Amino acid sequence: MNQITELKSLLLATPRPQVIITTHHKPDADALGSSLGLYHFLKSLDIPAQVITPTDYGDFLKWMPGESTVINFEAFEEKSAKLVDEADIIFCLDFNTLKRINRLGELVAKSSSKKVLIDHHLEPEGFEDFRLWTTSASSTCELVFWLIELMHEVDHVSADLASCLYAGIMTDTASFKHGSTTPTTHRVAAKLLEKGAKPNRIFESIYDNYSENRTRFIGFCLSEKLQILPDFKTALIVVNAEELGRYKIITGDTEGLVNYGLSITGIELSVLIIDRTVSRKMSFRSKTKFPANSFARQHFNGGGHFNAAGGESSDPIEMVEEKFKAALPEFLEYLN
Ligand code: 5GP
Ligand code: MN
């Protein structure tokens, strides 16, 4: 609570501080929603804030109010570097290690600004001055609402702000169905609805807004690419660069694909390996005992939550697939 009071007085100082808000690379709805939610909140307090994302993000997020003000670091490197250098306060949302914001992380680490971490991933590395962190929050969007409540500023929640936060809570809980959904999550969601978030519109904007190519690509992956490894109760989809090109897959299109494997009876682990231009990106989803984050950390330079994690590799995709299959026996006890 002392930290919140101190942070509030830093934010409300005269003249107002220059604030940067950033989030993890390839932001999802929780990452971008929490960033823009915080942006709207700070704006309502007359605090100039700029959201900078380390990379681009999917078109399915571009409806979010305030999205047009976001700067993509990769596209505007010099301008972003200058803003980070001049910042008094940098908010780091929905990630626990500076590695997750790529080269932007080096600039944030060097900056003399105060850093504020708002996150719900295990084991934050500890680069921040202020921390609002717990793995018991459904999402970073829920935590941003907690911050606003702790600051006694719920009156400042507009319909735009509420819509951004609702989007991240909805997606990070997979529409209020993950175990991370608590009574508090529902209370926060209820308050966001009272403030004007429209659940049907937000759901449609995110889930009923895909290209025809993407829908055909999902069909192709499920009928042609799905492997079942019965001994390990594992579903695996590996997509190579030619296949991504054939279906004109762009950022955001592979979101959600990994969940299909998990929907099969008896499957405990679902894995997606995608051949991105710079590296091979992996997604892990598990049902109960399989520690997806430890597995990702030990074998694929990654991390995340217990049942939802990610990782990456610079090896060719065939080698990543082999390495994955070779690593599974070590974790067999968690798959039975
Ligand atoms: P996704 O599979 O949707 O990309 O990520 C699932 C979860 O794992 C997210 O909570 C995300 O923050 C985390 N995650 C994904 N990729 C990485 C990674 O490369 N490193 C770490 N530490 N976490 C990741
Ligand atoms: Mn999140």
CSV table of C-alpha atoms and ligand atoms in Angstrom, one decimal:
chain,number,residue,atom,x,y,z
A,1,MET,CA,0.0,0.0,0.0
A,2,ASN,CA,2.9,2.4,0.8
A,3,GLN,CA,4.2,1.7,-2.7
A,4,ILE,CA,0.8,2.6,-4.2
A,5,THR,CA,0.7,5.9,-2.3
A,6,GLU,CA,4.3,6.7,-3.4
A,7,LEU,CA,3.6,5.8,-7.0
A,8,LYS,CA,0.4,7.9,-7.0
A,9,SER,CA,2.3,11.0,-5.7
A,10,LEU,CA,5.0,10.5,-8.3
A,11,LEU,CA,2.3,10.3,-11.0
A,12,LEU,CA,0.4,13.4,-9.8
A,13,ALA,CA,3.6,15.5,-9.3
A,14,THR,CA,3.7,19.0,-10.9
A,15,PRO,CA,4.9,19.1,-13.6
A,16,ARG,CA,3.5,15.8,-14.6
A,17,PRO,CA,6.1,13.0,-15.3
A,18,GLN,CA,6.7,11.6,-18.8
A,19,VAL,CA,5.3,8.1,-18.8
A,20,ILE,CA,6.0,5.2,-21.1
A,21,ILE,CA,4.0,2.0,-21.0
A,22,THR,CA,5.4,-1.1,-22.6
A,23,THR,CA,4.5,-4.8,-22.8
A,24,HIS,CA,5.8,-8.1,-24.2
A,25,HIS,CA,6.7,-8.7,-27.8
A,26,LYS,CA,3.8,-9.9,-30.1
A,27,PRO,CA,1.3,-8.5,-27.6
A,28,ASP,CA,-1.9,-10.4,-27.0
A,29,ALA,CA,-5.2,-8.9,-25.8
A,30,ASP,CA,-4.1,-8.9,-22.2
A,31,ALA,CA,-0.8,-7.2,-23.0
A,32,LEU,CA,-2.3,-4.5,-25.3
A,33,GLY,CA,-5.5,-4.2,-23.3
A,34,SER,CA,-3.7,-3.6,-20.0
A,35,SER,CA,-1.4,-1.1,-21.7
A,36,LEU,CA,-4.2,0.9,-23.3
A,37,GLY,CA,-6.4,0.6,-20.2
A,38,LEU,CA,-3.5,2.2,-18.2
A,39,TYR,CA,-3.0,4.7,-21.0
A,40,HIS,CA,-6.7,5.9,-20.7
A,41,PHE,CA,-6.4,6.0,-16.9
A,42,LEU,CA,-3.3,8.1,-16.9
A,43,LYS,CA,-4.8,10.4,-19.6
A,44,SER,CA,-7.8,11.0,-17.4
A,45,LEU,CA,-5.4,12.2,-14.7
A,46,ASP,CA,-3.7,14.6,-17.2
A,47,ILE,CA,-0.6,12.4,-17.3
A,48,PRO,CA,1.0,12.2,-20.7
A,49,ALA,CA,1.6,8.5,-21.5
A,50,GLN,CA,2.9,6.7,-24.6
A,51,VAL,CA,2.4,3.0,-25.3
A,52,ILE,CA,5.4,1.5,-27.1
A,53,THR,CA,5.2,-2.2,-28.1
A,54,PRO,CA,8.4,-4.1,-28.9
A,55,THR,CA,6.9,-5.5,-32.1
A,56,ASP,CA,3.7,-5.4,-34.2
A,57,TYR,CA,0.5,-7.3,-33.1
A,58,GLY,CA,-2.5,-8.9,-34.7
A,59,ASP,CA,-5.3,-7.0,-36.6
A,60,PHE,CA,-7.8,-8.5,-34.1
A,61,LEU,CA,-6.5,-6.0,-31.5
A,62,LYS,CA,-6.8,-2.9,-33.7
A,63,TRP,CA,-10.4,-2.0,-32.6
A,64,MET,CA,-9.1,-1.2,-29.1
A,65,PRO,CA,-9.8,2.5,-28.2
A,66,GLY,CA,-6.5,4.4,-28.3
A,67,GLU,CA,-4.8,1.7,-30.5
A,68,SER,CA,-3.9,4.3,-33.2
A,69,THR,CA,-1.6,6.1,-30.7
A,70,VAL,CA,0.6,3.0,-30.1
A,71,ILE,CA,4.2,3.1,-31.4
A,72,ASN,CA,5.8,-0.1,-32.7
A,73,PHE,CA,9.5,0.0,-31.6
A,74,GLU,CA,10.6,-2.1,-34.6
A,75,ALA,CA,9.0,0.5,-37.0
A,76,PHE,CA,10.1,3.6,-35.1
A,77,GLU,CA,13.3,2.7,-33.3
A,78,GLU,CA,14.9,6.1,-33.1
A,79,LYS,CA,11.7,7.9,-31.9
A,80,SER,CA,11.1,5.1,-29.3
A,81,ALA,CA,14.6,5.2,-28.0
A,82,LYS,CA,14.3,9.0,-27.5
A,83,LEU,CA,11.0,8.6,-25.6
A,84,VAL,CA,12.4,5.9,-23.4
A,85,ASP,CA,15.5,8.0,-22.7
A,86,GLU,CA,13.3,11.0,-21.7
A,87,ALA,CA,10.8,9.0,-19.6
A,88,ASP,CA,10.4,9.6,-15.9
A,89,ILE,CA,8.4,6.4,-15.3
A,90,ILE,CA,8.2,3.2,-17.4
A,91,PHE,CA,5.3,0.8,-16.8
A,92,CYS,CA,6.2,-2.8,-17.7
A,93,LEU,CA,3.0,-4.8,-18.2
A,94,ASP,CA,2.3,-8.5,-18.6
A,95,PHE,CA,5.9,-9.7,-18.6
A,96,ASN,CA,8.4,-10.7,-15.9
A,97,THR,CA,11.8,-10.5,-17.6
A,98,LEU,CA,13.3,-7.7,-19.9
A,99,LYS,CA,14.2,-10.4,-22.4
A,100,ARG,CA,10.5,-10.5,-23.3
A,101,ILE,CA,10.7,-7.0,-24.8
A,102,ASN,CA,13.7,-7.8,-27.1
A,103,ARG,CA,16.1,-4.9,-27.8
A,104,LEU,CA,13.7,-2.5,-26.1
A,105,GLY,CA,14.7,-4.2,-22.9
A,106,GLU,CA,18.3,-3.0,-23.1
A,107,LEU,CA,17.0,0.6,-23.4
A,108,VAL,CA,14.6,0.2,-20.5
A,109,ALA,CA,17.4,-1.3,-18.4
A,110,LYS,CA,19.7,1.6,-19.1
A,111,SER,CA,17.1,4.3,-18.5
A,112,SER,CA,17.2,6.2,-15.2
A,113,SER,CA,13.4,6.3,-15.0
A,114,LYS,CA,11.4,4.6,-12.2
A,115,LYS,CA,10.2,1.2,-13.4
A,116,VAL,CA,6.8,-0.2,-12.4
A,117,LEU,CA,6.0,-3.9,-13.0
A,118,ILE,CA,2.4,-5.0,-13.3
A,119,ASP,CA,2.3,-8.7,-14.0
A,120,HIS,CA,0.9,-12.2,-13.2
A,121,HIS,CA,3.7,-14.5,-14.4
A,122,LEU,CA,5.8,-16.6,-12.1
A,123,GLU,CA,9.2,-15.4,-10.8
A,124,PRO,CA,9.7,-11.8,-12.0
A,125,GLU,CA,13.4,-11.2,-12.4
A,126,GLY,CA,13.3,-8.0,-10.3
A,127,PHE,CA,14.3,-5.0,-12.5
A,128,GLU,CA,11.6,-2.8,-11.1
A,129,ASP,CA,11.2,-0.1,-8.4
A,130,PHE,CA,7.5,-0.7,-7.9
A,131,ARG,CA,5.7,-4.0,-8.2
A,132,LEU,CA,2.0,-4.9,-8.5
A,133,TRP,CA,2.4,-8.6,-9.0
A,134,THR,CA,0.6,-11.8,-8.1
A,135,THR,CA,0.1,-15.1,-10.0
A,136,SER,CA,-3.4,-15.2,-8.4
A,137,ALA,CA,-4.7,-12.5,-10.8
A,138,SER,CA,-6.4,-13.8,-13.9
A,139,SER,CA,-4.7,-11.3,-16.1
A,140,THR,CA,-2.7,-8.1,-16.1
A,141,CYS,CA,-5.9,-6.3,-17.1
A,142,GLU,CA,-7.4,-7.4,-13.8
A,143,LEU,CA,-4.3,-6.1,-12.0
A,144,VAL,CA,-4.6,-2.7,-13.7
A,145,PHE,CA,-8.1,-2.5,-12.4
A,146,TRP,CA,-6.8,-3.4,-8.9
A,147,LEU,CA,-4.3,-0.5,-9.3
A,148,ILE,CA,-7.0,1.9,-10.1
A,149,GLU,CA,-9.1,0.7,-7.1
A,150,LEU,CA,-6.1,0.9,-4.8
A,151,MET,CA,-5.6,4.5,-5.9
A,152,HIS,CA,-9.3,5.2,-5.2
A,153,GLU,CA,-9.9,6.4,-8.8
A,154,VAL,CA,-12.6,4.0,-10.0
A,155,ASP,CA,-14.5,7.2,-11.0
A,156,HIS,CA,-11.9,7.6,-13.8
A,157,VAL,CA,-12.9,4.4,-15.5
A,158,SER,CA,-14.4,5.3,-18.9
A,159,ALA,CA,-16.2,3.0,-21.3
A,160,ASP,CA,-13.0,3.0,-23.5
A,161,LEU,CA,-10.8,2.1,-20.5
A,162,ALA,CA,-13.3,-0.6,-19.4
A,163,SER,CA,-13.4,-2.2,-22.9
A,164,CYS,CA,-9.6,-2.5,-23.1
A,165,LEU,CA,-9.4,-4.2,-19.7
A,166,TYR,CA,-12.4,-6.4,-20.3
A,167,ALA,CA,-10.8,-7.7,-23.5
A,168,GLY,CA,-7.7,-8.9,-21.7
A,169,ILE,CA,-9.6,-10.6,-18.8
A,170,MET,CA,-11.9,-12.3,-21.3
A,171,THR,CA,-9.0,-13.7,-23.4
A,172,ASP,CA,-6.5,-14.6,-20.6
A,173,THR,CA,-9.2,-16.6,-18.8
A,174,ALA,CA,-10.4,-18.1,-22.2
A,175,SER,CA,-13.8,-16.5,-21.6
A,176,PHE,CA,-13.9,-17.0,-17.8
A,177,LYS,CA,-13.2,-20.8,-18.0
A,178,HIS,CA,-9.6,-21.2,-16.8
A,179,GLY,CA,-8.8,-22.0,-13.2
A,180,SER,CA,-7.4,-18.5,-12.8
A,181,THR,CA,-11.0,-17.1,-12.9
A,182,THR,CA,-11.8,-16.1,-9.3
A,183,PRO,CA,-14.7,-14.4,-7.7
A,184,THR,CA,-12.6,-11.2,-7.8
A,185,THR,CA,-12.2,-11.7,-11.6
A,186,HIS,CA,-16.0,-11.7,-12.0
A,187,ARG,CA,-16.4,-8.7,-9.7
A,188,VAL,CA,-13.9,-6.8,-11.7
A,189,ALA,CA,-15.6,-7.9,-15.0
A,190,ALA,CA,-19.0,-6.8,-13.5
A,191,LYS,CA,-17.6,-3.3,-12.7
A,192,LEU,CA,-16.2,-3.0,-16.2
A,193,LEU,CA,-19.6,-3.8,-17.7
A,194,GLU,CA,-21.2,-1.2,-15.4
A,195,LYS,CA,-18.7,1.3,-16.8
A,196,GLY,CA,-19.8,0.5,-20.3
A,197,ALA,CA,-17.8,-2.4,-21.7
A,198,LYS,CA,-20.0,-4.3,-24.2
A,199,PRO,CA,-19.2,-8.1,-23.8
A,200,ASN,CA,-20.8,-9.2,-27.1
A,201,ARG,CA,-19.0,-6.5,-29.2
A,202,ILE,CA,-15.6,-7.2,-27.5
A,203,PHE,CA,-16.1,-11.0,-28.1
A,204,GLU,CA,-17.0,-10.5,-31.7
A,205,SER,CA,-14.1,-8.0,-32.3
A,206,ILE,CA,-11.6,-10.6,-31.1
A,207,TYR,CA,-13.0,-14.0,-32.0
A,208,ASP,CA,-15.3,-13.4,-35.0
A,209,ASN,CA,-12.9,-11.3,-36.9
A,210,TYR,CA,-10.5,-13.7,-38.7
A,211,SER,CA,-9.6,-13.7,-42.4
A,212,GLU,CA,-10.9,-16.6,-44.6
A,213,ASN,CA,-7.3,-17.7,-45.1
A,214,ARG,CA,-6.8,-18.1,-41.4
A,215,THR,CA,-10.0,-20.2,-41.1
A,216,ARG,CA,-8.8,-22.5,-43.9
A,217,PHE,CA,-5.4,-22.6,-42.3
A,218,ILE,CA,-6.8,-23.9,-39.0
A,219,GLY,CA,-8.7,-26.6,-41.0
A,220,PHE,CA,-5.5,-27.6,-42.8
A,221,CYS,CA,-3.6,-27.8,-39.5
A,222,LEU,CA,-6.3,-29.9,-37.8
A,223,SER,CA,-6.7,-32.3,-40.7
A,224,GLU,CA,-3.2,-32.6,-42.1
A,225,LYS,CA,-0.7,-31.5,-39.4
A,226,LEU,CA,-2.0,-32.8,-36.1
A,227,GLN,CA,0.1,-35.5,-34.6
A,228,ILE,CA,-1.0,-37.5,-31.6
A,229,LEU,CA,1.7,-39.0,-29.4
A,230,PRO,CA,-0.4,-41.5,-27.4
A,231,ASP,CA,2.3,-42.6,-25.1
A,232,PHE,CA,2.7,-39.1,-23.9
A,233,LYS,CA,-1.0,-38.0,-24.1
A,234,THR,CA,0.3,-35.2,-26.3
A,235,ALA,CA,-1.0,-33.4,-29.4
A,236,LEU,CA,1.5,-31.7,-31.6
A,237,ILE,CA,1.2,-29.4,-34.6
A,238,VAL,CA,4.3,-28.3,-36.4
A,239,VAL,CA,3.9,-25.7,-39.2
A,240,ASN,CA,6.7,-24.8,-41.5
A,241,ALA,CA,7.5,-21.6,-43.4
A,242,GLU,CA,6.1,-22.8,-46.7
A,243,GLU,CA,2.8,-23.6,-45.1
A,244,LEU,CA,2.6,-20.3,-43.4
A,245,GLY,CA,3.3,-18.6,-46.7
A,246,ARG,CA,0.8,-20.7,-48.6
A,247,TYR,CA,-2.0,-19.5,-46.3
A,248,LYS,CA,-0.7,-15.9,-46.1
A,249,ILE,CA,-0.5,-16.2,-42.3
A,250,ILE,CA,0.2,-12.9,-40.5
A,251,THR,CA,0.8,-11.9,-36.9
A,252,GLY,CA,-2.1,-13.0,-34.7
A,253,ASP,CA,-3.4,-15.7,-37.1
A,254,THR,CA,-1.9,-18.6,-35.1
A,255,GLU,CA,-3.4,-17.4,-31.8
A,256,GLY,CA,-5.7,-20.1,-30.3
A,257,LEU,CA,-4.5,-22.9,-32.7
A,258,VAL,CA,-2.7,-24.7,-29.8
A,259,ASN,CA,-6.0,-25.0,-27.8
A,260,TYR,CA,-7.6,-27.4,-30.3
A,261,GLY,CA,-5.2,-30.2,-29.4
A,262,LEU,CA,-6.1,-29.9,-25.8
A,263,SER,CA,-9.8,-30.3,-26.6
A,264,ILE,CA,-9.3,-34.0,-27.4
A,265,THR,CA,-10.3,-36.4,-24.7
A,266,GLY,CA,-7.3,-37.9,-22.8
A,267,ILE,CA,-4.8,-35.3,-24.2
A,268,GLU,CA,-2.8,-33.7,-21.4
A,269,LEU,CA,-0.4,-31.6,-23.4
A,270,SER,CA,-0.8,-29.7,-26.6
A,271,VAL,CA,2.1,-28.1,-28.4
A,272,LEU,CA,2.4,-25.8,-31.4
A,273,ILE,CA,5.7,-25.2,-33.2
A,274,ILE,CA,5.7,-22.4,-35.8
A,275,ASP,CA,8.5,-21.5,-38.1
A,276,ARG,CA,8.7,-17.7,-37.7
A,277,THR,CA,11.2,-15.8,-39.8
A,278,VAL,CA,13.6,-15.0,-36.9
A,279,SER,CA,13.1,-18.1,-34.7
A,280,ARG,CA,11.0,-21.1,-34.1
A,281,LYS,CA,8.1,-20.2,-31.7
A,282,MET,CA,6.6,-22.8,-29.4
A,283,SER,CA,3.3,-22.7,-27.5
A,284,PHE,CA,2.5,-25.2,-24.7
A,285,ARG,CA,-0.9,-25.8,-23.1
A,286,SER,CA,-1.6,-28.5,-20.5
A,287,LYS,CA,-4.6,-29.7,-18.6
A,288,THR,CA,-3.6,-30.6,-15.1
A,289,LYS,CA,-0.2,-31.8,-13.8
A,290,PHE,CA,2.1,-31.0,-16.6
A,291,PRO,CA,4.3,-28.0,-15.7
A,292,ALA,CA,4.3,-26.2,-19.1
A,293,ASN,CA,6.4,-23.3,-17.8
A,294,SER,CA,9.2,-25.5,-16.3
A,295,PHE,CA,9.3,-27.6,-19.5
A,296,ALA,CA,9.6,-24.5,-21.6
A,297,ARG,CA,12.2,-23.0,-19.4
A,298,GLN,CA,14.4,-26.1,-19.2
A,299,HIS,CA,14.3,-27.0,-22.9
A,300,PHE,CA,13.2,-24.0,-25.0
A,301,ASN,CA,14.5,-20.8,-23.3
A,302,GLY,CA,10.9,-19.9,-22.4
A,303,GLY,CA,8.5,-19.7,-19.5
A,304,GLY,CA,5.0,-18.6,-18.7
A,305,HIS,CA,2.2,-20.0,-16.5
A,306,PHE,CA,1.9,-23.6,-15.2
A,307,ASN,CA,-0.7,-24.6,-17.8
A,308,ALA,CA,0.2,-22.1,-20.6
A,309,ALA,CA,3.7,-21.3,-21.6
A,310,GLY,CA,5.9,-20.5,-24.6
A,311,GLY,CA,9.4,-20.8,-25.8
A,312,GLU,CA,11.6,-20.3,-28.8
A,313,SER,CA,14.6,-21.8,-30.5
A,314,SER,CA,17.0,-20.7,-33.3
A,315,ASP,CA,17.4,-24.3,-34.6
A,316,PRO,CA,15.8,-25.4,-37.8
A,317,ILE,CA,12.2,-26.5,-37.3
A,318,GLU,CA,12.8,-30.3,-37.9
A,319,MET,CA,15.5,-30.2,-35.2
A,320,VAL,CA,13.1,-28.4,-32.8
A,321,GLU,CA,10.5,-31.1,-33.4
A,322,GLU,CA,13.0,-33.8,-32.7
A,323,LYS,CA,14.4,-32.0,-29.6
A,324,PHE,CA,10.8,-31.7,-28.3
A,325,LYS,CA,10.1,-35.4,-28.8
A,326,ALA,CA,13.4,-36.3,-27.1
A,327,ALA,CA,12.6,-34.1,-24.1
A,328,LEU,CA,9.1,-35.6,-23.4
A,329,PRO,CA,10.2,-38.9,-21.7
A,330,GLU,CA,11.8,-36.8,-19.0
A,331,PHE,CA,8.4,-35.4,-18.1
A,332,LEU,CA,6.4,-38.6,-18.5
A,333,GLU,CA,5.4,-38.7,-14.9
A,334,TYR,CA,3.4,-35.5,-15.3
A,335,LEU,CA,1.5,-36.9,-18.3
A,336,ASN,CA,0.0,-39.9,-16.6
B,1,5GP,P1,1.7,-18.1,-26.1
B,1,5GP,O1,1.8,-19.6,-26.3
B,1,5GP,O2,0.2,-17.6,-26.1
B,1,5GP,O3,2.6,-17.3,-26.9
B,1,5GP,O4,2.2,-17.8,-24.6
B,1,5GP,C1,1.6,-18.5,-23.5
B,1,5GP,C2,2.2,-17.9,-22.2
B,1,5GP,O5,3.6,-18.2,-22.1
B,1,5GP,C3,2.0,-16.4,-22.0
B,1,5GP,O6,1.7,-16.2,-20.7
B,1,5GP,C4,3.4,-15.9,-22.3
B,1,5GP,O7,3.6,-14.8,-21.5
B,1,5GP,C5,4.3,-17.0,-22.0
B,1,5GP,N1,5.4,-17.1,-23.0
B,1,5GP,C6,5.3,-17.2,-24.3
B,1,5GP,N2,6.4,-17.3,-25.0
B,1,5GP,C7,7.4,-17.1,-24.0
B,1,5GP,C8,8.8,-17.0,-24.0
B,1,5GP,O8,9.5,-17.1,-25.1
B,1,5GP,N3,9.4,-16.8,-22.8
B,1,5GP,C9,8.7,-16.7,-21.6
B,1,5GP,N4,9.4,-16.5,-20.5
B,1,5GP,N5,7.4,-16.8,-21.6
B,1,5GP,C10,6.7,-17.0,-22.7
B,2,MN,MN,-1.4,-12.0,-19.4
